[in-house]
PDB file of C-alpha atoms in Angstrom:
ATOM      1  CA  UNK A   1     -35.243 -26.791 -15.059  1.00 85.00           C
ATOM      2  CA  UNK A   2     -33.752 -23.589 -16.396  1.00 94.00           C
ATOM      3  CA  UNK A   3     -29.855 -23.185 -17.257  1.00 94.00           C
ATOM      4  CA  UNK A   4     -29.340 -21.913 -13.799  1.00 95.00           C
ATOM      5  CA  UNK A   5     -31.080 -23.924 -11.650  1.00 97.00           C
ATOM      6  CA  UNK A   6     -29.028 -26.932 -13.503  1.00 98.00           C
ATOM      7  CA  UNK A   7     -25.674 -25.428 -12.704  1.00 98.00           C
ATOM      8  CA  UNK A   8     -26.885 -25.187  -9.319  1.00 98.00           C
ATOM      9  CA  UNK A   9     -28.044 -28.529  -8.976  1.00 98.00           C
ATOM     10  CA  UNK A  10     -24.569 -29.695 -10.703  1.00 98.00           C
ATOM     11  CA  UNK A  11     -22.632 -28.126  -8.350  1.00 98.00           C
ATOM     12  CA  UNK A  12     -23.944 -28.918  -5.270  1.00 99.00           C
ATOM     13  CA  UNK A  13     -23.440 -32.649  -6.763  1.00 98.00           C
ATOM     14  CA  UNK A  14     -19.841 -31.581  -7.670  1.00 98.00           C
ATOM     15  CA  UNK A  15     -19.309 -30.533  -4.341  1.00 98.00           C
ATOM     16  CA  UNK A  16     -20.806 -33.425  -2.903  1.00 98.00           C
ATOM     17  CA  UNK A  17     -18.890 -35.447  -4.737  1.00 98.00           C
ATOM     18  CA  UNK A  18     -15.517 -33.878  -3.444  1.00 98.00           C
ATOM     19  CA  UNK A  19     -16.918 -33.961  -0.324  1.00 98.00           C
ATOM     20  CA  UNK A  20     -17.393 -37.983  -0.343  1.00 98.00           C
ATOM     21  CA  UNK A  21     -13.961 -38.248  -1.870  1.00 97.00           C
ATOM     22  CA  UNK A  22     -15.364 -39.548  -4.407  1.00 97.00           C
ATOM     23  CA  UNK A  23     -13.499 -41.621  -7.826  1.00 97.00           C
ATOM     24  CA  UNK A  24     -11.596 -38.566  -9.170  1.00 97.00           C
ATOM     25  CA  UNK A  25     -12.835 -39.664 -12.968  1.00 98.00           C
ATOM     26  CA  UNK A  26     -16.509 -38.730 -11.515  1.00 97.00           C
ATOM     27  CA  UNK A  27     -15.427 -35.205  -9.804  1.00 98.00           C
ATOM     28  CA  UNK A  28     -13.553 -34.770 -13.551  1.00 98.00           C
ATOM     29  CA  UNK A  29     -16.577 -35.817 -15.554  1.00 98.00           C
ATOM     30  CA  UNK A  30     -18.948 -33.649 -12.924  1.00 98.00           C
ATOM     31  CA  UNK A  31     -16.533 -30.418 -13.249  1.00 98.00           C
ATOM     32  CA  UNK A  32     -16.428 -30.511 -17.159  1.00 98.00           C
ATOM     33  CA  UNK A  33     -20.039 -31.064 -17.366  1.00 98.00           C
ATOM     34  CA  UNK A  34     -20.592 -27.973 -14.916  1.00 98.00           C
ATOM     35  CA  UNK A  35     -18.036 -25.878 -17.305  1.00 98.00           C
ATOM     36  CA  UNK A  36     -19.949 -26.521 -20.279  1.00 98.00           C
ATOM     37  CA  UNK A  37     -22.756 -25.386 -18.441  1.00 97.00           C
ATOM     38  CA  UNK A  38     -21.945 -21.725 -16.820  1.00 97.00           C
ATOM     39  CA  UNK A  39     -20.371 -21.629 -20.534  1.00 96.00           C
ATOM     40  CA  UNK A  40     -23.765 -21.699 -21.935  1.00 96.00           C
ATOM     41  CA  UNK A  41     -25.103 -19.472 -19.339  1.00 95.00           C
ATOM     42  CA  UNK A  42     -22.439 -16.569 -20.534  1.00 92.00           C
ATOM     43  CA  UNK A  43     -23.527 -16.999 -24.689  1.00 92.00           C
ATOM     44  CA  UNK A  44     -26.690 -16.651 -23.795  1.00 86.00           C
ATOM     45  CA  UNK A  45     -26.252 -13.910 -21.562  1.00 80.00           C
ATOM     46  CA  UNK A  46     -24.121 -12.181 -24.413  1.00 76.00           C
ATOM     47  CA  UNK A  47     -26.543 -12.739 -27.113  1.00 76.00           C
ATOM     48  CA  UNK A  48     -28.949 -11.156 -24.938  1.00 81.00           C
ATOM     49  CA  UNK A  49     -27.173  -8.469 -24.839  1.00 79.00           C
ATOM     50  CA  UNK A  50     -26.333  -8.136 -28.016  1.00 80.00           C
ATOM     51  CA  UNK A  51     -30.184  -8.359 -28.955  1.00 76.00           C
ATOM     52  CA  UNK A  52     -30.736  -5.475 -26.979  1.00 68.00           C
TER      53      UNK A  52
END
C-alpha cells in the first residue's frame, strides 16, 4: 500500500470513527497518525521536486 492509498484508508477510518462517536482518545490517536502521514506525503513530494 503506497503513502496515499494509506492516508486514504486512515481517513475513511478517522471518519468512521467520528461517525460512530467513537472514544475521543481513538479519533485523537487516528487524527495524529493521519497527520504524520499527509506530512510524509508533502517531504516526499518536496524532495521530488527538489531532485528535479
Amino acid at each position: 500500500m503506497d503513502l496515499k492509498e494509506q492516508i486514504a484508508h486512515l481517513r475513511d477510518e478517522l471518519n468512521k470513527s467520528i461517525n460512530e462517536e467513537q472514544n475521543y482518545e481513538i479519533i485523537y490517536e487516528l487524527s495524529v497518525e493521519l497527520d504524520k502521514l499527509i506530512t510524509l506525503f508533502y517531504l516526499d513530494k518536496e524532495n521530488r521536486l527538489k531532485d528535479n
